[in-house]
């Protein structure tokens, strides 16, 4: 009889397990993460103050070290909202006026073209500094304590691309300046201030701010590499860029932060300041508050983060006190291995939002394929030019001169387009693009170089036949 009881108990347990409905989020993550070639992902879902979380994959591809909801990731530009909270704390303390010019607080802006830019304009991305200016990479990230100060001194020397307050343009320059403002007014290092005044009161015990040190426990980024993913070299956290993108946190801790932002209470800042952060900052920015994007149509407040090989998302539905955090150690490729469907699908399942389509993916794939094929076409052209060099040398007259020199003109235009114009459309230089999409940057450089080599080779083959005694 004992064995009958055991079998019955096992059958009951199996039936109970079968009756538990599958988790649509876990099922989606289990299928979508491998499909995108992503090494790993951590997420946390917030509902009425309660946090549920999950994870899949590895902190470093092939390492065997599993990602958990408590794995630390570089949050990227989600960090801007922490900078905005710090500024609002100083506003509430009466030490900063949102409508005062930055020169009132930072002496380096006293004779600056941007000295009249207000704190409100910096927070709401209407300062006039452009995306390209904000992604300027002439100053290497500084591990020293003065790295942020040096960067802001450079920014103070720039003329804003647009008159302040006339248009919205997302620019990291704004939040570098705000980081220096926090340090100058508080008298504290940015990282120490944020850790003491924001992270600790919230209870983000597993999180910190970039300190210029190497931390092995942080999930390693993986950039796209011709259909696959390649780990970025291990390096120190970027202390200089902490106000722009240097908060390092877990999925659970970031969800705790979202819970505080939606609780309607006075804590790290007042409920009124929280609401102000999540309202449009200006008429020129109906979709951006202070460190947050605003979507009035679906009632969401969100921000993404992007660092080399890492993409993140923090999204809230304040009216329903729901939120979602996604931390992914994989950067999107150009049409290949993109993460948009993964982020949209998770948001739809966790928050009940409409799932957006991946529109334009085929055109992006075609663009990448074109850049990848053009170097081969130009290399073949060099071979053809050598094999038909006698025909090149026979060219004469106006038409012959045009056919020889016009390709050089066109390949110079192509080089300018691929190395300068196209990267600027992304708001970056070709060097910066290479940090995030090294395969795309490589084929673009190869296209520019081989195109010029082909045109120059044709001219060389022509003129080599004209040299020597006659």
CSV table of N, CA and C in Angstrom, one decimal, residues 309-413:
chain,number,residue,atom,x,y,z
A,309,UNK,N,28.2,47.5,-26.6
A,309,UNK,CA,27.9,46.2,-26.3
A,309,UNK,C,26.8,45.9,-25.3
A,310,UNK,N,26.2,47.0,-24.8
A,310,UNK,CA,25.1,46.9,-23.8
A,310,UNK,C,24.0,47.8,-24.1
A,311,UNK,N,22.8,47.3,-24.1
A,311,UNK,CA,21.5,48.0,-24.3
A,311,UNK,C,20.6,47.8,-23.1
A,312,UNK,N,20.0,48.9,-22.6
A,312,UNK,CA,19.1,48.8,-21.4
A,312,UNK,C,17.8,49.6,-21.7
A,313,UNK,N,16.9,49.3,-20.9
A,313,UNK,CA,15.6,50.0,-20.9
A,313,UNK,C,15.0,50.1,-19.6
A,314,UNK,N,14.5,51.3,-19.2
A,314,UNK,CA,13.7,51.4,-18.0
A,314,UNK,C,12.4,52.1,-18.4
A,315,UNK,N,11.3,51.5,-18.2
A,315,UNK,CA,10.0,52.0,-18.7
A,315,UNK,C,8.9,51.9,-17.6
A,316,UNK,N,8.1,53.0,-17.5
A,316,UNK,CA,7.1,53.0,-16.4
A,316,UNK,C,5.7,53.4,-17.0
A,317,UNK,N,4.7,52.9,-16.4
A,317,UNK,CA,3.3,53.4,-16.7
A,317,UNK,C,2.8,54.0,-15.3
A,318,UNK,N,3.2,55.2,-15.1
A,318,UNK,CA,2.9,55.8,-13.7
A,318,UNK,C,1.4,55.7,-13.3
A,319,UNK,N,0.5,55.8,-14.2
A,319,UNK,CA,-0.9,55.8,-13.8
A,319,UNK,C,-1.3,54.4,-13.3
A,320,UNK,N,-0.6,53.4,-13.7
A,320,UNK,CA,-0.9,52.0,-13.2
A,320,UNK,C,0.2,51.5,-12.3
A,321,UNK,N,1.2,52.3,-12.0
A,321,UNK,CA,2.3,51.9,-11.1
A,321,UNK,C,2.9,50.6,-11.5
A,322,UNK,N,3.1,50.5,-12.8
A,322,UNK,CA,3.8,49.4,-13.4
A,322,UNK,C,5.1,49.8,-14.1
A,323,UNK,N,6.1,48.9,-14.1
A,323,UNK,CA,7.4,49.3,-14.6
A,323,UNK,C,8.1,48.0,-15.1
A,324,UNK,N,9.1,48.3,-15.9
A,324,UNK,CA,9.9,47.2,-16.5
A,324,UNK,C,11.3,47.7,-16.7
A,325,UNK,N,12.3,46.8,-16.3
A,325,UNK,CA,13.7,47.1,-16.5
A,325,UNK,C,14.3,45.9,-17.3
A,326,UNK,N,15.0,46.2,-18.4
A,326,UNK,CA,15.6,45.2,-19.2
A,326,UNK,C,17.1,45.6,-19.4
A,327,UNK,N,18.0,44.7,-19.1
A,327,UNK,CA,19.4,44.9,-19.2
A,327,UNK,C,20.0,43.8,-20.0
A,328,UNK,N,20.6,44.2,-21.1
A,328,UNK,CA,21.0,43.2,-22.2
A,328,UNK,C,22.5,43.4,-22.5
A,329,UNK,N,23.3,42.4,-22.4
A,329,UNK,CA,24.8,42.6,-22.7
A,329,UNK,C,25.1,42.3,-24.1
A,330,UNK,N,24.3,42.9,-25.0
A,330,UNK,CA,24.5,42.7,-26.5
A,330,UNK,C,24.0,43.9,-27.2
A,331,UNK,N,24.9,44.5,-28.1
A,331,UNK,CA,24.5,45.6,-28.9
A,331,UNK,C,23.8,45.2,-30.2
A,332,UNK,N,23.0,46.1,-30.7
A,332,UNK,CA,22.3,45.7,-31.9
A,332,UNK,C,23.2,45.9,-33.1
A,333,UNK,N,23.0,45.0,-34.1
A,333,UNK,CA,23.7,45.2,-35.4
A,333,UNK,C,22.9,46.0,-36.3
A,334,UNK,N,23.4,46.3,-37.5
A,334,UNK,CA,22.7,47.1,-38.5
A,334,UNK,C,21.8,46.1,-39.4
A,335,UNK,N,20.6,45.9,-38.9
A,335,UNK,CA,19.7,45.0,-39.6
A,335,UNK,C,19.8,43.6,-39.2
A,336,UNK,N,20.9,43.2,-38.6
A,336,UNK,CA,21.2,41.9,-38.2
A,336,UNK,C,21.4,41.8,-36.7
A,337,UNK,N,20.8,40.9,-36.0
A,337,UNK,CA,20.9,40.8,-34.5
A,337,UNK,C,20.4,42.0,-33.8
A,338,UNK,N,19.4,42.7,-34.3
A,338,UNK,CA,18.8,43.9,-33.7
A,338,UNK,C,18.0,43.5,-32.4
A,339,UNK,N,17.9,44.4,-31.5
A,339,UNK,CA,17.3,44.0,-30.2
A,339,UNK,C,15.9,44.7,-30.1
A,340,UNK,N,15.4,45.4,-31.1
A,340,UNK,CA,14.2,46.1,-31.0
A,340,UNK,C,13.0,45.2,-30.7
A,341,UNK,N,13.0,44.0,-31.4
A,341,UNK,CA,11.8,43.1,-31.2
A,341,UNK,C,11.9,42.5,-29.8
A,342,UNK,N,13.1,42.3,-29.2
A,342,UNK,CA,13.2,41.7,-27.9
A,342,UNK,C,12.7,42.7,-26.9
A,343,UNK,N,13.0,44.0,-27.0
A,343,UNK,CA,12.6,45.0,-26.1
A,343,UNK,C,11.1,45.3,-26.2
A,344,UNK,N,10.6,45.3,-27.4
A,344,UNK,CA,9.2,45.6,-27.7
A,344,UNK,C,8.3,44.4,-27.2
A,345,UNK,N,8.8,43.2,-27.4
A,345,UNK,CA,8.0,42.0,-27.0
A,345,UNK,C,8.0,41.9,-25.5
A,346,UNK,N,9.1,42.2,-24.8
A,346,UNK,CA,9.1,42.1,-23.3
A,346,UNK,C,8.1,43.2,-22.8
A,347,UNK,N,8.2,44.4,-23.3
A,347,UNK,CA,7.4,45.5,-22.8
A,347,UNK,C,5.9,45.2,-23.0
A,348,UNK,N,5.6,44.6,-24.2
A,348,UNK,CA,4.2,44.2,-24.4
A,348,UNK,C,3.7,43.2,-23.4
A,349,UNK,N,4.5,42.2,-23.1
A,349,UNK,CA,4.0,41.1,-22.2
A,349,UNK,C,4.0,41.6,-20.8
A,350,UNK,N,5.0,42.4,-20.4
A,350,UNK,CA,5.1,42.8,-19.0
A,350,UNK,C,4.1,44.0,-18.6
A,351,UNK,N,3.9,44.9,-19.6
A,351,UNK,CA,3.1,46.1,-19.3
A,351,UNK,C,1.8,46.2,-20.0
A,352,UNK,N,1.5,45.2,-20.9
A,352,UNK,CA,0.3,45.2,-21.7
A,352,UNK,C,0.3,46.3,-22.8
A,353,UNK,N,1.5,46.6,-23.3
A,353,UNK,CA,1.6,47.6,-24.3
A,353,UNK,C,1.4,47.0,-25.7
A,354,UNK,N,1.1,47.8,-26.7
A,354,UNK,CA,1.1,47.2,-28.1
A,354,UNK,C,2.5,46.9,-28.5
A,355,UNK,N,2.6,45.8,-29.2
A,355,UNK,CA,4.0,45.4,-29.7
A,355,UNK,C,4.3,46.0,-31.0
A,356,UNK,N,5.3,46.9,-31.0
A,356,UNK,CA,5.6,47.6,-32.2
A,356,UNK,C,6.3,46.7,-33.2
A,357,UNK,N,6.3,47.0,-34.5
A,357,UNK,CA,6.9,46.2,-35.5
A,357,UNK,C,8.4,46.6,-35.7
A,358,UNK,N,9.1,45.8,-36.4
A,358,UNK,CA,10.5,46.1,-36.6
A,358,UNK,C,10.7,46.8,-37.9
A,359,UNK,N,9.9,47.7,-38.3
A,359,UNK,CA,9.9,48.4,-39.6
A,359,UNK,C,11.3,48.8,-40.0
A,360,UNK,N,11.6,48.6,-41.3
A,360,UNK,CA,12.8,49.1,-41.9
A,360,UNK,C,14.0,48.1,-41.7
A,361,UNK,N,13.8,47.0,-41.2
A,361,UNK,CA,14.9,46.1,-40.9
A,361,UNK,C,15.6,45.6,-42.2
A,362,UNK,N,14.7,45.3,-43.3
A,362,UNK,CA,15.3,44.9,-44.5
A,362,UNK,C,16.1,45.9,-45.2
A,363,UNK,N,15.7,47.2,-45.1
A,363,UNK,CA,16.5,48.3,-45.7
A,363,UNK,C,17.8,48.4,-45.0
A,364,UNK,N,17.8,48.3,-43.7
A,364,UNK,CA,19.1,48.4,-42.9
A,364,UNK,C,20.0,47.2,-43.3
A,365,UNK,N,19.4,46.0,-43.5
A,365,UNK,CA,20.2,44.9,-43.9
A,365,UNK,C,20.8,45.1,-45.3
A,366,UNK,N,20.0,45.7,-46.2
A,366,UNK,CA,20.5,46.0,-47.5
A,366,UNK,C,21.6,47.0,-47.5
A,367,UNK,N,21.5,48.0,-46.6
A,367,UNK,CA,22.6,49.0,-46.5
A,367,UNK,C,23.9,48.4,-46.0
A,368,UNK,N,23.8,47.6,-45.0
A,368,UNK,CA,25.0,46.9,-44.5
A,368,UNK,C,25.6,46.0,-45.5
A,369,UNK,N,24.7,45.2,-46.2
A,369,UNK,CA,25.2,44.4,-47.3
A,369,UNK,C,25.9,45.1,-48.4
A,370,UNK,N,25.4,46.3,-48.7
A,370,UNK,CA,26.0,47.2,-49.7
A,370,UNK,C,27.4,47.6,-49.3
A,371,UNK,N,27.6,48.1,-48.1
A,371,UNK,CA,28.9,48.5,-47.6
A,371,UNK,C,29.8,47.3,-47.6
A,372,UNK,N,29.3,46.1,-47.3
A,372,UNK,CA,30.2,44.9,-47.2
A,372,UNK,C,30.6,44.4,-48.6
A,373,UNK,N,29.8,44.6,-49.6
A,373,UNK,CA,30.1,44.1,-50.9
A,373,UNK,C,30.9,45.1,-51.7
A,374,UNK,N,30.8,46.4,-51.5
A,374,UNK,CA,31.5,47.4,-52.3
A,374,UNK,C,33.0,47.2,-52.3
A,375,UNK,N,33.7,46.9,-51.1
A,375,UNK,CA,35.1,46.7,-51.2
A,375,UNK,C,35.5,45.6,-52.1
A,376,UNK,N,34.7,44.5,-52.2
A,376,UNK,CA,35.0,43.4,-53.1
A,376,UNK,C,34.8,43.9,-54.5
A,377,UNK,N,33.8,44.7,-54.8
A,377,UNK,CA,33.6,45.2,-56.2
A,377,UNK,C,34.8,46.1,-56.6
A,378,UNK,N,35.3,46.9,-55.7
A,378,UNK,CA,36.4,47.8,-56.0
A,378,UNK,C,37.7,47.0,-56.1
A,379,UNK,N,37.9,45.9,-55.3
A,379,UNK,CA,39.0,45.1,-55.5
A,379,UNK,C,39.0,44.4,-56.8
A,380,UNK,N,37.8,43.9,-57.2
A,380,UNK,CA,37.7,43.3,-58.6
A,380,UNK,C,38.0,44.4,-59.7
A,381,UNK,N,37.6,45.6,-59.4
A,381,UNK,CA,37.8,46.7,-60.4
A,381,UNK,C,39.3,46.9,-60.5
A,382,UNK,N,40.1,46.8,-59.5
A,382,UNK,CA,41.5,47.0,-59.6
A,382,UNK,C,42.1,45.9,-60.5
A,383,UNK,N,41.7,44.7,-60.3
A,383,UNK,CA,42.2,43.6,-61.1
A,383,UNK,C,41.8,43.8,-62.6
A,384,UNK,N,40.6,44.2,-62.8
A,384,UNK,CA,40.1,44.4,-64.2
A,384,UNK,C,40.9,45.6,-64.8
A,385,UNK,N,41.2,46.6,-64.0
A,385,UNK,CA,42.0,47.7,-64.6
A,385,UNK,C,43.4,47.3,-65.0
A,386,UNK,N,44.0,46.4,-64.2
A,386,UNK,CA,45.3,45.9,-64.5
A,386,UNK,C,45.3,45.0,-65.8
A,387,UNK,N,44.3,44.2,-65.9
A,387,UNK,CA,44.2,43.3,-67.0
A,387,UNK,C,43.9,44.1,-68.3
A,388,UNK,N,43.2,45.2,-68.2
A,388,UNK,CA,42.8,46.0,-69.3
A,388,UNK,C,43.6,47.4,-69.4
A,389,UNK,N,44.8,47.3,-68.8
A,389,UNK,CA,45.6,48.5,-68.7
A,389,UNK,C,45.9,49.1,-70.1
A,390,UNK,N,46.0,48.3,-71.1
A,390,UNK,CA,46.3,48.8,-72.4
A,390,UNK,C,45.2,49.7,-72.9
A,391,UNK,N,44.0,49.3,-72.6
A,391,UNK,CA,42.8,50.1,-73.0
A,391,UNK,C,42.8,51.4,-72.3
A,392,UNK,N,43.2,51.4,-71.0
A,392,UNK,CA,43.2,52.6,-70.2
A,392,UNK,C,44.2,53.6,-70.8
A,393,UNK,N,45.4,53.0,-71.2
A,393,UNK,CA,46.5,53.9,-71.7
A,393,UNK,C,46.1,54.5,-73.1
A,394,UNK,N,45.2,53.8,-73.8
A,394,UNK,CA,44.8,54.3,-75.1
A,394,UNK,C,43.8,55.5,-75.0
A,395,UNK,N,43.3,55.8,-73.8
A,395,UNK,CA,42.3,56.8,-73.7
A,395,UNK,C,42.9,58.2,-74.1
A,396,UNK,N,42.1,59.0,-74.8
A,396,UNK,CA,42.6,60.3,-75.2
A,396,UNK,C,41.5,61.2,-75.4
A,397,UNK,N,41.8,62.5,-75.5
A,397,UNK,CA,40.8,63.5,-75.7
A,397,UNK,C,40.0,63.8,-74.5
A,398,UNK,N,38.9,64.6,-74.6
A,398,UNK,CA,38.1,65.1,-73.5
A,398,UNK,C,37.4,63.9,-72.9
A,399,UNK,N,36.8,63.0,-73.7
A,399,UNK,CA,36.1,61.9,-73.1
A,399,UNK,C,37.0,61.0,-72.4
A,400,UNK,N,38.2,60.8,-72.9
A,400,UNK,CA,39.1,59.9,-72.2
A,400,UNK,C,39.5,60.5,-70.9
A,401,UNK,N,39.8,61.8,-70.9
A,401,UNK,CA,40.2,62.4,-69.6
A,401,UNK,C,39.1,62.4,-68.6
A,402,UNK,N,37.8,62.6,-69.0
A,402,UNK,CA,36.7,62.5,-68.1
A,402,UNK,C,36.6,61.1,-67.5
A,403,UNK,N,36.7,60.1,-68.4
A,403,UNK,CA,36.5,58.7,-67.9
A,403,UNK,C,37.6,58.3,-66.9
A,404,UNK,N,38.7,59.0,-67.0
A,404,UNK,CA,39.8,58.6,-66.1
A,404,UNK,C,39.7,59.4,-64.7
A,405,UNK,N,39.3,60.7,-64.8
A,405,UNK,CA,39.3,61.5,-63.6
A,405,UNK,C,37.9,61.5,-62.8
A,406,UNK,N,36.8,61.2,-63.6
A,406,UNK,CA,35.5,61.3,-62.9
A,406,UNK,C,35.4,60.2,-61.8
A,407,UNK,N,35.9,59.0,-62.0
A,407,UNK,CA,35.8,58.0,-60.9
A,407,UNK,C,36.6,58.4,-59.6
A,408,UNK,N,37.6,59.2,-59.8
A,408,UNK,CA,38.3,59.7,-58.6
A,408,UNK,C,37.4,60.7,-57.8
A,409,UNK,N,36.8,61.6,-58.6
A,409,UNK,CA,35.9,62.5,-58.0
A,409,UNK,C,34.7,61.8,-57.2
A,410,UNK,N,34.2,60.8,-57.9
A,410,UNK,CA,33.0,60.1,-57.3
A,410,UNK,C,33.5,59.3,-56.1
A,411,UNK,N,34.6,58.7,-56.1
A,411,UNK,CA,35.1,57.9,-54.9
A,411,UNK,C,35.5,58.8,-53.8
A,412,UNK,N,35.9,60.1,-54.1
A,412,UNK,CA,36.2,61.0,-53.0
A,412,UNK,C,34.8,61.4,-52.4
A,413,UNK,N,33.8,61.6,-53.2
A,413,UNK,CA,32.5,61.9,-52.6
A,413,UNK,C,32.0,60.7,-51.8
